Amino acid sequence: MSKPRVAIFDFACCEGCQLQIVNLEEDLLNVLSLIDPVEWREAMSEQSEEYDIAIIEGSITRPEDEKRIKKIRERAKVLIAFGACATMGGVNKLKNMFAFDDVKETVYGKDAGLPHLATAATKAVHEVVPVDYKIHGCPIDKKEFTYILRCLVQGKKPVIPDYPVCVECKKNGTICRYEYNEICLGPITRAGCGAKCPSDGGFWCFGCRGLVDNPNVNAAKDVMETYGKTMEDLKAKILLFNQGQE
Ligand code: SF4
Ligand code: SF4
Ligand code: SF4
């Protein structure tokens, strides 16, 4: 069986998710034995208009981005949104809460009016073109990336968790961040990271993998009440990665 041709493209982002692929180190050779990379700006100079799988990092923030992603979609058999910027718009979507002129002036100062700095509302990739698979997280999880890629190469459908981060956190035996008087988004955020922030970092979950498909809002309300917090407190935290879903 021939290896699928894979192209990796970046839009508005920090490229940290692509860096996770580079950071696979020895496992990168295993990945390269499964696929034929034909375009990947961060790691190679070759380019190609012929590919089977397109991996998209970053969010769509300008009209020319929309044209570009539509062309990529036309060429790819499978399109993967890669990382929170691509799957949800990520932190880039915070921009949508403000007047764009103010945002540009804050970032670019006196150069804000230059034509090549034109900007538009930030969109996740699926808000512009159909997406076949999403690889969640900011940044993505290396193990989940290789798992999903292996599934696709073998013609299998990857299983992405649709239960909350709290499940993994409890399994790890971590003391809940609410006990430290913090607000954690674990009860409504999609698992799959191993509850990295509360368990490894001693930090609340800030929702980088997006919400589960049907967040249990009543249970979240109960947790907030138990710990003397309000739903408004929770919504304010959701804004960081899930702007528009609060
Ligand atoms: S999801 Fe996070 S790490 Fe990945 S490109 Fe966006 S900002 Fe960077
Ligand atoms: S720390 Fe967060 S993820 Fe862990 S159990 Fe508490 S609310 Fe859930
Ligand atoms: S714990 Fe939450 S913020 Fe941290 S990696 Fe997992 S989903 Fe992202």
Short mmCIF file of C-alpha atoms and ligand atoms in Angstrom, two decimals, residues 137-139 165 168 186 189-191 193-198 203-210 241, ligand 3:
data_model
loop_
_atom_site.label_atom_id
_atom_site.label_comp_id
_atom_site.label_asym_id
_atom_site.label_seq_id
_atom_site.Cartn_x
_atom_site.Cartn_y
_atom_site.Cartn_z
CA GLY A 137 -5.27 21.10 22.48
CA CYS A 138 -2.92 24.05 22.84
CA PRO A 139 -0.58 22.59 21.96
CA VAL A 165 -11.13 16.18 31.95
CA GLU A 168 -8.81 11.67 33.95
CA GLY A 186 -12.34 20.34 33.84
CA THR A 189 -13.75 20.32 28.89
CA ARG A 190 -13.01 17.39 26.56
CA ALA A 191 -10.57 14.87 28.06
CA CYS A 193 -4.72 15.24 27.67
CA GLY A 194 -4.51 13.13 30.83
CA ALA A 195 -5.67 16.14 32.88
CA LYS A 196 -2.23 17.60 32.28
CA CYS A 197 -2.68 21.00 33.96
CA PRO A 198 -4.22 20.01 37.30
CA PHE A 203 -2.94 24.54 37.61
CA TRP A 204 -6.61 24.75 36.69
CA CYS A 205 -7.80 23.46 33.30
CA PHE A 206 -8.33 26.42 31.00
CA GLY A 207 -10.28 24.48 28.39
CA CYS A 208 -7.75 24.21 25.55
CA ARG A 209 -9.34 21.00 24.20
CA GLY A 210 -12.74 22.64 23.84
CA PHE A 241 -10.25 29.38 24.42
S1 SF4 B 3 -6.00 20.19 31.47
FE1 SF4 B 3 -7.34 21.51 30.24
S2 SF4 B 3 -6.05 23.24 29.64
FE2 SF4 B 3 -4.68 21.63 30.37
S3 SF4 B 3 -4.08 20.48 28.53
FE3 SF4 B 3 -5.88 19.46 29.37
S4 SF4 B 3 -7.65 20.40 28.32
FE4 SF4 B 3 -5.89 21.74 28.01
#
